[in-house]
Amino acid sequence: MDIKNIVCSLNDKVRTPFYLYDEKVILENINRLNDVFCKKNFGVLYAMKANSNPYILKLVKNAEMGIDACSVEEVKIALICGFSPESIYYNADCLNSDEIDFAVERNVNLVIGSLDALYYLVKKHSGHELSLRLNSGIGAGHSSKVITNGELSKFGINFSDIPEAIRLCKNGGLKIVGIHSHTGSGEMGIASYVENANVMLDISLQFDSLRFINFGGGFGYDYKDHQEYDIDSLSENIRQLSSARGAKDNIRLIVEPGRYLVANTAILVSKVCSVKESSSRNFLGLDTGHNHFPRCFYYDAWHDIENISTLSNEMISYDITGYLCQSGDIFARQRLLPKTKVGDLICIKDVGAYGYSMSSNFNSRVRPGEYLVDTEDNFSMIRRPECFEDIISTFNLD
Ligand SMILES: *Cc1c(COP(=O)(O)O)cnc(C)c1O
């Protein structure tokens, strides 16, 4: 999509800030994953926490991928969007009994990451099938906050507890049909992913009724240099390891990327509200903040930022800031942009993953709307902007 043309043709009809998605790019990502992973005994789940907009979920469903859900709410959304219970994998460590009961009643796949949940299942749902989330010790990620294996990780059952988990399930009439392990999020190299897969294939030999091994998500996206994440070589490595280990042909090999499907599919369009220039530092203030797009604030993440309004050739170094009452609300420091004025439109790019899905109402601000350009270049709203009434809808004013 030609962002500039489309945004400029909206001609102020859509209030800034707003998310704008490109359906063509979403479909390209989905098709590429399906080309590489849906052959033979591979399967793909979409980790919907990256972006749970129903329009995107519909595209995922049409491509016959399943869902990795990490909350009861996500399970419910996936069901509403038409995913069958068998295609939904509910993966969480801190499950309360209501959540376990719900998953069992709805017959979605349970991925259990703690012995405590197993104790409960043995007591209440004997005869049920489940899979185990394991902490293989091999973690990776773009930030320490998103590494999910290893000694410091809260996720999964430790390898040393596997015998206890197997014993519990055997005695309690639970059938372990899968094992799962997720190294972490967003690392560009594939070495840790492959190493983890190797360890999981090894450990799978301890289980006698497995139908699948889930190697997790975490496929990287290179926000700065835009190098490709090598899913071809990743799938080839897993394929080779799996045959070298003598894994049975009827065991499905599952991957569950989130970011990979959506990272490059959206921009956040905002408007410049203030320009402060001084001899030492120049600030551009936008009409959005980390409440709408938190990755820069949480992870110091780099995102390309473009001024799509100006034709100026004069380049200036700006700190690009959000509108929140918090000094850390900065999207980028000392970024070169053409000389910018109040009213210019600024696009923050590659915001499709962990953007809207991590947004909040901090400062009692409303969330923006989400819009999409479809494959025929039609523009539509796929989520309305919030309004003030949404903010106060949960208040008890009596
Ligand atoms: C977050 C998460 C994913 C997806 O991670 P990405 O980095 O977005 O691919 C997959 N599986 C599990 C268990 C997760 O927690």
mmCIF file of C-alpha atoms and ligand atoms in Angstrom:
data_model
loop_
_atom_site.group_PDB
_atom_site.id
_atom_site.type_symbol
_atom_site.label_atom_id
_atom_site.label_comp_id
_atom_site.label_asym_id
_atom_site.label_seq_id
_atom_site.Cartn_x
_atom_site.Cartn_y
_atom_site.Cartn_z
ATOM 1 C CA MET A 1 0.000 0.000 0.000
ATOM 2 C CA ASP A 2 1.193 3.494 -0.644
ATOM 3 C CA ILE A 3 0.860 4.870 2.858
ATOM 4 C CA LYS A 4 1.258 8.470 1.878
ATOM 5 C CA ASN A 5 -1.443 8.373 -0.785
ATOM 6 C CA ILE A 6 -3.887 6.503 1.372
ATOM 7 C CA VAL A 7 -3.411 8.552 4.509
ATOM 8 C CA CYS A 8 -3.430 11.809 2.596
ATOM 9 C CA SER A 9 -6.569 10.803 0.681
ATOM 10 C CA LEU A 10 -8.352 10.324 4.003
ATOM 11 C CA ASN A 11 -8.141 14.052 4.207
ATOM 12 C CA ASP A 12 -8.681 14.356 7.951
ATOM 13 C CA LYS A 13 -11.842 12.193 7.762
ATOM 14 C CA VAL A 14 -10.281 9.792 10.252
ATOM 15 C CA ARG A 15 -9.240 11.208 13.577
ATOM 16 C CA THR A 16 -5.598 10.729 14.545
ATOM 17 C CA PRO A 17 -4.046 8.756 16.033
ATOM 18 C CA PHE A 18 -5.042 5.509 14.356
ATOM 19 C CA TYR A 19 -3.631 2.132 13.467
ATOM 20 C CA LEU A 20 -3.647 1.312 9.766
ATOM 21 C CA TYR A 21 -3.169 -2.294 8.613
ATOM 22 C CA ASP A 22 -2.296 -3.632 5.195
ATOM 23 C CA GLU A 23 -4.202 -6.834 4.438
ATOM 24 C CA LYS A 24 -1.869 -7.721 1.570
ATOM 25 C CA VAL A 25 1.120 -7.880 3.897
ATOM 26 C CA ILE A 26 -0.774 -9.931 6.496
ATOM 27 C CA LEU A 27 -1.682 -12.456 3.785
ATOM 28 C CA GLU A 28 1.892 -12.539 2.480
ATOM 29 C CA ASN A 29 3.175 -13.383 5.958
ATOM 30 C CA ILE A 30 0.520 -16.033 6.505
ATOM 31 C CA ASN A 31 1.134 -17.615 3.108
ATOM 32 C CA ARG A 32 4.858 -17.665 3.601
ATOM 33 C CA LEU A 33 4.478 -19.458 6.932
ATOM 34 C CA ASN A 34 2.012 -21.905 5.447
ATOM 35 C CA ASP A 35 4.301 -22.601 2.487
ATOM 36 C CA VAL A 36 7.163 -23.472 4.790
ATOM 37 C CA PHE A 37 5.411 -25.156 7.717
ATOM 38 C CA CYS A 38 2.189 -26.713 6.583
ATOM 39 C CA LYS A 39 3.913 -29.451 4.651
ATOM 40 C CA LYS A 40 3.973 -33.010 5.880
ATOM 41 C CA ASN A 41 3.586 -33.190 9.632
ATOM 42 C CA PHE A 42 4.129 -29.525 10.501
ATOM 43 C CA GLY A 43 1.412 -27.349 11.983
ATOM 44 C CA VAL A 44 1.183 -23.610 12.714
ATOM 45 C CA LEU A 45 -0.587 -21.901 15.605
ATOM 46 C CA TYR A 46 -0.911 -18.118 15.678
ATOM 47 C CA ALA A 47 -0.023 -16.654 19.093
ATOM 48 C CA MET A 48 -2.923 -14.214 19.244
ATOM 49 C CA LYS A 49 -1.512 -12.106 22.071
ATOM 50 C CA ALA A 50 0.570 -10.374 19.378
ATOM 51 C CA ASN A 51 -2.609 -8.982 17.842
ATOM 52 C CA SER A 52 -6.117 -10.218 18.503
ATOM 53 C CA ASN A 53 -8.096 -8.044 16.128
ATOM 54 C CA PRO A 54 -10.946 -10.255 14.849
ATOM 55 C CA TYR A 55 -10.249 -9.297 11.232
ATOM 56 C CA ILE A 56 -6.726 -10.674 11.546
ATOM 57 C CA LEU A 57 -7.996 -13.762 13.361
ATOM 58 C CA LYS A 58 -10.390 -14.360 10.458
ATOM 59 C CA LEU A 59 -7.499 -14.318 7.974
ATOM 60 C CA VAL A 60 -5.594 -16.754 10.207
ATOM 61 C CA LYS A 61 -8.618 -19.029 10.366
ATOM 62 C CA ASN A 62 -9.114 -18.947 6.601
ATOM 63 C CA ALA A 63 -5.509 -20.115 6.279
ATOM 64 C CA GLU A 64 -6.391 -23.095 8.502
ATOM 65 C CA MET A 65 -3.908 -22.253 11.215
ATOM 66 C CA GLY A 66 -4.740 -22.861 14.860
ATOM 67 C CA ILE A 67 -4.524 -20.524 17.838
ATOM 68 C CA ASP A 68 -2.203 -20.195 20.807
ATOM 69 C CA ALA A 69 -4.258 -18.442 23.492
ATOM 70 C CA CYS A 70 -2.825 -17.370 26.827
ATOM 71 C CA SER A 71 -5.997 -16.389 28.695
ATOM 72 C CA VAL A 72 -9.613 -17.448 28.996
ATOM 73 C CA GLU A 73 -10.513 -14.171 27.302
ATOM 74 C CA GLU A 74 -8.356 -15.028 24.297
ATOM 75 C CA VAL A 75 -9.918 -18.501 24.153
ATOM 76 C CA LYS A 76 -13.375 -16.892 24.130
ATOM 77 C CA ILE A 77 -12.407 -14.444 21.383
ATOM 78 C CA ALA A 78 -11.004 -17.292 19.265
ATOM 79 C CA LEU A 79 -14.247 -19.252 19.738
ATOM 80 C CA ILE A 80 -16.308 -16.189 18.780
ATOM 81 C CA CYS A 81 -14.163 -15.832 15.659
ATOM 82 C CA GLY A 82 -15.081 -19.357 14.652
ATOM 83 C CA PHE A 83 -12.024 -21.376 15.592
ATOM 84 C CA SER A 84 -12.927 -24.923 16.570
ATOM 85 C CA PRO A 85 -12.006 -25.988 20.111
ATOM 86 C CA GLU A 86 -9.566 -28.570 18.704
ATOM 87 C CA SER A 87 -7.656 -25.803 16.940
ATOM 88 C CA ILE A 88 -7.216 -23.718 20.113
ATOM 89 C CA TYR A 89 -4.310 -24.344 22.500
ATOM 90 C CA TYR A 90 -4.713 -22.654 25.856
ATOM 91 C CA ASN A 91 -1.283 -22.137 27.349
ATOM 92 C CA ALA A 92 -0.895 -20.589 30.795
ATOM 93 C CA ASP A 93 0.994 -21.200 34.009
ATOM 94 C CA CYS A 94 -1.079 -19.411 36.599
ATOM 95 C CA LEU A 95 -4.432 -21.063 36.042
ATOM 96 C CA ASN A 96 -7.149 -20.901 38.626
ATOM 97 C CA SER A 97 -9.641 -23.724 38.965
ATOM 98 C CA ASP A 98 -12.391 -21.840 37.089
ATOM 99 C CA GLU A 99 -10.079 -21.384 34.136
ATOM 100 C CA ILE A 100 -9.140 -25.055 34.063
ATOM 101 C CA ASP A 101 -12.818 -26.062 34.345
ATOM 102 C CA PHE A 102 -13.697 -23.695 31.482
ATOM 103 C CA ALA A 103 -11.004 -25.120 29.199
ATOM 104 C CA VAL A 104 -12.027 -28.680 29.977
ATOM 105 C CA GLU A 105 -15.731 -27.952 29.422
ATOM 106 C CA ARG A 106 -15.058 -26.208 26.124
ATOM 107 C CA ASN A 107 -12.710 -28.981 25.077
ATOM 108 C CA VAL A 108 -9.858 -26.718 24.037
ATOM 109 C CA ASN A 109 -6.326 -28.108 24.228
ATOM 110 C CA LEU A 110 -4.737 -27.524 27.602
ATOM 111 C CA VAL A 111 -1.029 -26.729 27.836
ATOM 112 C CA ILE A 112 -0.117 -27.094 31.495
ATOM 113 C CA GLY A 113 2.967 -25.382 32.882
ATOM 114 C CA SER A 114 2.817 -26.195 36.579
ATOM 115 C CA LEU A 115 2.472 -29.267 38.776
ATOM 116 C CA ASP A 116 -0.208 -27.453 40.778
ATOM 117 C CA ALA A 117 -2.527 -27.429 37.785
ATOM 118 C CA LEU A 118 -1.838 -31.149 37.345
ATOM 119 C CA TYR A 119 -2.835 -31.857 40.968
ATOM 120 C CA TYR A 120 -6.136 -30.108 40.296
ATOM 121 C CA LEU A 121 -6.742 -31.910 36.995
ATOM 122 C CA VAL A 122 -6.084 -35.278 38.619
ATOM 123 C CA LYS A 123 -8.663 -34.454 41.279
ATOM 124 C CA LYS A 124 -11.372 -32.956 39.085
ATOM 125 C CA HIS A 125 -10.881 -34.035 35.491
ATOM 126 C CA SER A 126 -9.391 -37.497 35.472
ATOM 127 C CA GLY A 127 -9.459 -39.022 32.004
ATOM 128 C CA HIS A 128 -8.659 -35.724 30.305
ATOM 129 C CA GLU A 129 -5.932 -35.181 27.723
ATOM 130 C CA LEU A 130 -3.333 -32.450 28.068
ATOM 131 C CA SER A 131 0.089 -31.315 27.031
ATOM 132 C CA LEU A 132 2.933 -30.157 29.234
ATOM 133 C CA ARG A 133 4.781 -26.885 28.914
ATOM 134 C CA LEU A 134 8.419 -27.554 29.772
ATOM 135 C CA ASN A 135 11.262 -25.268 30.731
ATOM 136 C CA SER A 136 14.129 -26.684 28.701
ATOM 137 C CA GLY A 137 16.593 -24.178 30.131
ATOM 138 C CA ILE A 138 17.272 -22.729 26.683
ATOM 139 C CA GLY A 139 16.013 -19.159 26.553
ATOM 140 C CA ALA A 140 16.324 -16.367 23.990
ATOM 141 C CA GLY A 141 14.788 -12.999 23.220
ATOM 142 C CA HIS A 142 15.173 -9.406 22.057
ATOM 143 C CA SER A 143 14.999 -8.202 25.688
ATOM 144 C CA SER A 144 15.481 -9.840 29.096
ATOM 145 C CA LYS A 145 11.765 -9.191 29.659
ATOM 146 C CA VAL A 146 10.725 -11.675 26.977
ATOM 147 C CA ILE A 147 12.996 -14.653 27.628
ATOM 148 C CA THR A 148 10.762 -17.542 28.664
ATOM 149 C CA ASN A 149 13.076 -20.461 29.366
ATOM 150 C CA GLY A 150 15.931 -20.831 31.825
ATOM 151 C CA GLU A 151 16.528 -20.489 35.515
ATOM 152 C CA LEU A 152 15.004 -17.001 35.747
ATOM 153 C CA SER A 153 11.871 -17.849 33.819
ATOM 154 C CA LYS A 154 8.553 -18.297 35.576
ATOM 155 C CA PHE A 155 7.252 -20.528 32.782
ATOM 156 C CA GLY A 156 6.961 -24.234 32.418
ATOM 157 C CA ILE A 157 7.689 -27.415 34.303
ATOM 158 C CA ASN A 158 11.371 -27.958 34.979
ATOM 159 C CA PHE A 159 12.982 -30.981 33.397
ATOM 160 C CA SER A 160 13.762 -32.315 36.859
ATOM 161 C CA ASP A 161 10.000 -32.408 37.570
ATOM 162 C CA ILE A 162 9.122 -34.360 34.426
ATOM 163 C CA PRO A 163 9.200 -37.777 36.152
ATOM 164 C CA GLU A 164 6.800 -36.425 38.800
ATOM 165 C CA ALA A 165 4.514 -34.987 36.116
ATOM 166 C CA ILE A 166 4.465 -38.287 34.236
ATOM 167 C CA ARG A 167 3.801 -40.214 37.440
ATOM 168 C CA LEU A 168 0.972 -37.859 38.440
ATOM 169 C CA CYS A 169 -0.680 -38.166 35.054
ATOM 170 C CA LYS A 170 -0.329 -41.943 34.892
ATOM 171 C CA ASN A 171 -1.760 -42.492 38.370
ATOM 172 C CA GLY A 172 -4.435 -39.856 37.896
ATOM 173 C CA GLY A 173 -5.682 -41.079 34.529
ATOM 174 C CA LEU A 174 -4.494 -38.049 32.561
ATOM 175 C CA LYS A 175 -3.089 -38.591 29.091
ATOM 176 C CA ILE A 176 -0.096 -36.518 28.001
ATOM 177 C CA VAL A 177 -0.539 -36.014 24.259
ATOM 178 C CA GLY A 178 1.926 -33.184 23.664
ATOM 179 C CA ILE A 179 4.915 -31.304 24.983
ATOM 180 C CA HIS A 180 5.647 -27.635 24.511
ATOM 181 C CA SER A 181 8.551 -25.255 25.049
ATOM 182 C CA HIS A 182 8.971 -21.609 24.025
ATOM 183 C CA THR A 183 12.447 -20.037 24.222
ATOM 184 C CA GLY A 184 11.311 -16.410 24.153
ATOM 185 C CA SER A 185 10.467 -13.655 21.766
ATOM 186 C CA GLY A 186 12.025 -11.889 18.855
ATOM 187 C CA GLU A 187 15.609 -13.117 18.584
ATOM 188 C CA MET A 188 16.807 -12.856 14.966
ATOM 189 C CA GLY A 189 19.179 -15.835 15.002
ATOM 190 C CA ILE A 190 17.678 -19.323 14.835
ATOM 191 C CA ALA A 191 20.374 -21.137 16.864
ATOM 192 C CA SER A 192 18.567 -21.117 20.226
ATOM 193 C CA TYR A 193 15.287 -22.131 18.623
ATOM 194 C CA VAL A 194 16.943 -25.086 16.927
ATOM 195 C CA GLU A 195 18.863 -26.054 20.071
ATOM 196 C CA ASN A 196 15.628 -26.005 22.062
ATOM 197 C CA ALA A 197 13.907 -28.088 19.376
ATOM 198 C CA ASN A 198 16.703 -30.617 19.577
ATOM 199 C CA VAL A 199 16.366 -30.917 23.343
ATOM 200 C CA MET A 200 12.587 -31.261 23.034
ATOM 201 C CA LEU A 201 12.902 -34.009 20.432
ATOM 202 C CA ASP A 202 15.256 -35.775 22.801
ATOM 203 C CA ILE A 203 12.978 -35.440 25.800
ATOM 204 C CA SER A 204 9.974 -36.549 23.723
ATOM 205 C CA LEU A 205 11.359 -40.089 23.836
ATOM 206 C CA GLN A 206 10.390 -40.233 27.533
ATOM 207 C CA PHE A 207 6.697 -39.953 26.633
ATOM 208 C CA ASP A 208 4.802 -42.809 25.068
ATOM 209 C CA SER A 209 1.562 -41.284 23.796
ATOM 210 C CA LEU A 210 2.614 -38.001 22.173
ATOM 211 C CA ARG A 211 0.691 -36.650 19.216
ATOM 212 C CA PHE A 212 2.632 -33.396 18.929
ATOM 213 C CA ILE A 213 5.697 -31.449 19.970
ATOM 214 C CA ASN A 214 5.247 -27.685 20.072
ATOM 215 C CA PHE A 215 8.504 -25.753 19.726
ATOM 216 C CA GLY A 216 6.933 -22.398 20.564
ATOM 217 C CA GLY A 217 7.068 -19.067 18.773
ATOM 218 C CA GLY A 218 9.555 -16.245 18.940
ATOM 219 C CA PHE A 219 10.458 -15.819 15.266
ATOM 220 C CA GLY A 220 12.276 -12.508 15.093
ATOM 221 C CA TYR A 221 11.465 -9.357 13.195
ATOM 222 C CA ASP A 222 14.288 -6.956 12.418
ATOM 223 C CA TYR A 223 12.732 -3.532 13.075
ATOM 224 C CA LYS A 224 15.882 -1.609 12.233
ATOM 225 C CA ASP A 225 17.741 -3.265 9.379
ATOM 226 C CA HIS A 226 14.864 -5.308 7.996
ATOM 227 C CA GLN A 227 16.815 -8.521 7.568
ATOM 228 C CA GLU A 228 14.642 -11.567 6.938
ATOM 229 C CA TYR A 229 14.124 -14.128 9.678
ATOM 230 C CA ASP A 230 15.195 -17.430 8.154
ATOM 231 C CA ILE A 231 12.154 -19.666 8.526
ATOM 232 C CA ASP A 232 13.285 -21.885 5.643
ATOM 233 C CA SER A 233 16.410 -22.899 7.420
ATOM 234 C CA LEU A 234 14.519 -23.172 10.719
ATOM 235 C CA SER A 235 12.009 -25.647 9.308
ATOM 236 C CA GLU A 236 14.719 -27.590 7.506
ATOM 237 C CA ASN A 237 16.726 -27.890 10.743
ATOM 238 C CA ILE A 238 13.713 -29.161 12.666
ATOM 239 C CA ARG A 239 12.870 -31.605 9.894
ATOM 240 C CA GLN A 240 16.384 -33.011 9.864
ATOM 241 C CA LEU A 241 16.687 -33.201 13.649
ATOM 242 C CA SER A 242 13.347 -34.900 13.863
ATOM 243 C CA SER A 243 14.281 -37.628 11.391
ATOM 244 C CA ALA A 244 17.762 -38.018 12.904
ATOM 245 C CA ARG A 245 16.131 -38.554 16.306
ATOM 246 C CA GLY A 246 13.790 -41.093 14.817
ATOM 247 C CA ALA A 247 10.696 -39.114 15.837
ATOM 248 C CA LYS A 248 7.618 -40.941 14.682
ATOM 249 C CA ASP A 249 5.950 -39.681 11.499
ATOM 250 C CA ASN A 250 2.625 -39.362 13.253
ATOM 251 C CA ILE A 251 3.954 -36.782 15.732
ATOM 252 C CA ARG A 252 3.013 -33.292 14.574
ATOM 253 C CA LEU A 253 5.704 -30.649 14.769
ATOM 254 C CA ILE A 254 4.095 -27.377 15.783
ATOM 255 C CA VAL A 255 5.402 -23.812 15.715
ATOM 256 C CA GLU A 256 3.471 -20.875 17.170
ATOM 257 C CA PRO A 257 4.712 -17.488 15.993
ATOM 258 C CA GLY A 258 2.866 -14.286 16.834
ATOM 259 C CA ARG A 259 5.036 -11.328 15.893
ATOM 260 C CA TYR A 260 6.123 -12.881 12.594
ATOM 261 C CA LEU A 261 2.593 -12.756 11.189
ATOM 262 C CA VAL A 262 1.818 -9.168 12.011
ATOM 263 C CA ALA A 263 4.851 -7.022 12.937
ATOM 264 C CA ASN A 264 5.259 -5.306 9.562
ATOM 265 C CA THR A 265 1.554 -5.084 8.748
ATOM 266 C CA ALA A 266 0.602 -1.803 10.409
ATOM 267 C CA ILE A 267 1.559 1.789 11.003
ATOM 268 C CA LEU A 268 0.428 4.143 13.741
ATOM 269 C CA VAL A 269 -0.530 7.473 12.219
ATOM 270 C CA SER A 270 -0.374 10.478 14.488
ATOM 271 C CA LYS A 271 -0.233 14.224 14.240
ATOM 272 C CA VAL A 272 2.399 16.628 15.512
ATOM 273 C CA CYS A 273 1.039 18.834 18.309
ATOM 274 C CA SER A 274 4.172 20.701 19.264
ATOM 275 C CA VAL A 275 7.664 21.385 17.980
ATOM 276 C CA LYS A 276 10.259 22.658 20.449
ATOM 277 C CA GLU A 277 13.611 23.597 19.023
ATOM 278 C CA SER A 278 16.647 24.642 21.071
ATOM 279 C CA SER A 279 20.371 24.693 20.570
ATOM 280 C CA SER A 280 20.840 21.382 22.361
ATOM 281 C CA ARG A 281 17.700 19.362 21.710
ATOM 282 C CA ASN A 282 14.633 19.402 19.497
ATOM 283 C CA PHE A 283 11.369 17.783 20.553
ATOM 284 C CA LEU A 284 8.451 16.675 18.410
ATOM 285 C CA GLY A 285 5.312 16.082 20.473
ATOM 286 C CA LEU A 286 2.699 13.721 18.989
ATOM 287 C CA ASP A 287 -0.982 13.174 19.747
ATOM 288 C CA THR A 288 -0.241 9.593 20.847
ATOM 289 C CA GLY A 289 1.916 7.917 23.484
ATOM 290 C CA HIS A 290 3.063 4.638 24.940
ATOM 291 C CA ASN A 291 -0.523 4.012 26.027
ATOM 292 C CA HIS A 292 -1.192 3.353 22.319
ATOM 293 C CA PHE A 293 2.117 1.841 21.342
ATOM 294 C CA PRO A 294 4.238 0.651 24.277
ATOM 295 C CA ARG A 295 7.175 -1.160 22.640
ATOM 296 C CA CYS A 296 9.559 1.818 22.657
ATOM 297 C CA PHE A 297 8.780 2.545 26.301
ATOM 298 C CA TYR A 298 8.982 -1.073 27.505
ATOM 299 C CA TYR A 299 11.909 -2.337 25.468
ATOM 300 C CA ASP A 300 13.675 0.744 24.088
ATOM 301 C CA ALA A 301 12.636 -0.759 20.794
ATOM 302 C CA TRP A 302 13.638 0.860 17.519
ATOM 303 C CA HIS A 303 10.826 1.660 15.118
ATOM 304 C CA ASP A 304 11.195 3.475 11.828
ATOM 305 C CA ILE A 305 9.412 6.811 11.965
ATOM 306 C CA GLU A 306 8.450 8.911 8.957
ATOM 307 C CA ASN A 307 6.976 12.338 8.367
ATOM 308 C CA ILE A 308 4.530 11.792 5.510
ATOM 309 C CA SER A 309 3.395 15.403 5.211
ATOM 310 C CA THR A 310 6.466 17.443 4.516
ATOM 311 C CA LEU A 311 8.444 17.919 1.333
ATOM 312 C CA SER A 312 11.282 19.702 3.136
ATOM 313 C CA ASN A 313 14.850 18.593 2.362
ATOM 314 C CA GLU A 314 16.258 20.109 5.518
ATOM 315 C CA MET A 315 17.067 17.287 7.955
ATOM 316 C CA ILE A 316 16.862 17.907 11.708
ATOM 317 C CA SER A 317 17.535 15.679 14.698
ATOM 318 C CA TYR A 318 14.404 15.301 16.852
ATOM 319 C CA ASP A 319 13.449 13.500 20.029
ATOM 320 C CA ILE A 320 10.025 12.127 19.137
ATOM 321 C CA THR A 321 7.800 12.136 22.169
ATOM 322 C CA GLY A 322 4.342 11.007 23.214
ATOM 323 C CA TYR A 323 1.677 13.131 24.885
ATOM 324 C CA LEU A 324 1.528 11.320 28.220
ATOM 325 C CA CYS A 325 2.346 12.910 31.518
ATOM 326 C CA GLN A 326 5.431 10.751 32.021
ATOM 327 C CA SER A 327 8.973 11.678 31.036
ATOM 328 C CA GLY A 328 9.735 8.211 29.652
ATOM 329 C CA ASP A 329 7.063 8.576 27.001
ATOM 330 C CA ILE A 330 9.535 8.800 24.125
ATOM 331 C CA PHE A 331 9.349 6.919 20.825
ATOM 332 C CA ALA A 332 12.852 7.795 19.653
ATOM 333 C CA ARG A 333 15.810 9.971 20.585
ATOM 334 C CA GLN A 334 17.749 12.082 18.107
ATOM 335 C CA ARG A 335 16.106 10.788 14.973
ATOM 336 C CA LEU A 336 16.781 12.590 11.706
ATOM 337 C CA LEU A 337 13.583 13.784 10.076
ATOM 338 C CA PRO A 338 12.815 16.486 7.537
ATOM 339 C CA LYS A 339 12.033 19.805 9.194
ATOM 340 C CA THR A 340 8.646 19.223 10.780
ATOM 341 C CA LYS A 341 5.809 21.550 11.704
ATOM 342 C CA VAL A 342 2.707 21.313 13.848
ATOM 343 C CA GLY A 343 -0.034 19.419 11.999
ATOM 344 C CA ASP A 344 2.323 17.142 10.034
ATOM 345 C CA LEU A 345 1.442 13.460 10.011
ATOM 346 C CA ILE A 346 3.993 11.143 11.566
ATOM 347 C CA CYS A 347 3.929 7.365 11.001
ATOM 348 C CA ILE A 348 5.464 4.941 13.460
ATOM 349 C CA LYS A 349 6.077 1.804 11.444
ATOM 350 C CA ASP A 350 5.965 -1.950 12.013
ATOM 351 C CA VAL A 351 3.498 -1.646 14.882
ATOM 352 C CA GLY A 352 1.300 -4.660 14.029
ATOM 353 C CA ALA A 353 2.670 -6.898 16.798
ATOM 354 C CA TYR A 354 2.399 -6.038 20.499
ATOM 355 C CA GLY A 355 1.031 -2.629 19.604
ATOM 356 C CA TYR A 356 -2.707 -2.358 20.069
ATOM 357 C CA SER A 357 -2.681 -5.621 22.012
ATOM 358 C CA MET A 358 -0.482 -4.042 24.709
ATOM 359 C CA SER A 359 -2.205 -0.664 24.694
ATOM 360 C CA SER A 360 -3.781 0.831 27.804
ATOM 361 C CA ASN A 361 -5.887 3.696 29.108
ATOM 362 C CA PHE A 362 -3.037 5.316 31.062
ATOM 363 C CA ASN A 363 -3.710 9.011 31.749
ATOM 364 C CA SER A 364 -7.383 8.082 31.214
ATOM 365 C CA ARG A 365 -6.807 8.362 27.494
ATOM 366 C CA VAL A 366 -8.961 6.517 24.961
ATOM 367 C CA ARG A 367 -7.449 3.909 22.679
ATOM 368 C CA PRO A 368 -7.258 4.679 18.961
ATOM 369 C CA GLY A 369 -9.254 3.005 16.193
ATOM 370 C CA GLU A 370 -7.888 0.342 13.874
ATOM 371 C CA TYR A 371 -8.359 0.577 10.098
ATOM 372 C CA LEU A 372 -7.383 -1.636 7.229
ATOM 373 C CA VAL A 373 -6.656 -1.372 3.526
ATOM 374 C CA ASP A 374 -7.829 -4.623 1.940
ATOM 375 C CA THR A 375 -6.440 -6.426 -1.086
ATOM 376 C CA GLU A 376 -8.634 -4.323 -3.362
ATOM 377 C CA ASP A 377 -7.424 -1.094 -1.757
ATOM 378 C CA ASN A 378 -10.698 -0.497 0.070
ATOM 379 C CA PHE A 379 -10.377 1.279 3.391
ATOM 380 C CA SER A 380 -12.437 0.140 6.365
ATOM 381 C CA MET A 381 -12.606 0.398 10.129
ATOM 382 C CA ILE A 382 -11.785 -2.905 11.874
ATOM 383 C CA ARG A 383 -12.130 -1.544 15.412
ATOM 384 C CA ARG A 384 -13.748 1.709 16.404
ATOM 385 C CA PRO A 385 -11.828 4.244 18.443
ATOM 386 C CA GLU A 386 -12.759 4.280 22.114
ATOM 387 C CA CYS A 387 -14.778 7.172 23.438
ATOM 388 C CA PHE A 388 -14.899 8.805 26.856
ATOM 389 C CA GLU A 389 -17.969 6.726 27.780
ATOM 390 C CA ASP A 390 -15.860 3.566 27.353
ATOM 391 C CA ILE A 391 -13.413 4.923 29.905
ATOM 392 C CA ILE A 392 -16.039 5.598 32.545
ATOM 393 C CA SER A 393 -18.190 2.553 31.740
ATOM 394 C CA THR A 394 -16.718 0.562 34.612
ATOM 395 C CA PHE A 395 -17.047 3.334 37.202
ATOM 396 C CA ASN A 396 -19.333 3.058 40.139
ATOM 397 C CA LEU A 397 -20.445 6.648 40.559
ATOM 398 C CA ASP A 398 -23.123 6.063 43.182
HETATM 399 C C1 LIG B 1 4.340 -14.938 23.292
HETATM 400 C C2 LIG B 1 4.310 -16.370 22.940
HETATM 401 C C3 LIG B 1 4.384 -16.773 21.605
HETATM 402 C C4 LIG B 1 4.572 -15.818 20.474
HETATM 403 O O1 LIG B 1 5.771 -15.138 20.546
HETATM 404 P P1 LIG B 1 6.262 -14.270 19.300
HETATM 405 O O2 LIG B 1 7.577 -13.756 19.715
HETATM 406 O O3 LIG B 1 5.271 -13.204 19.079
HETATM 407 O O4 LIG B 1 6.349 -15.203 18.130
HETATM 408 C C5 LIG B 1 4.266 -18.120 21.339
HETATM 409 N N1 LIG B 1 4.108 -19.021 22.320
HETATM 410 C C6 LIG B 1 4.046 -18.675 23.609
HETATM 411 C C7 LIG B 1 3.854 -19.721 24.634
HETATM 412 C C8 LIG B 1 4.150 -17.352 23.972
HETATM 413 O O5 LIG B 1 4.117 -17.007 25.262
#
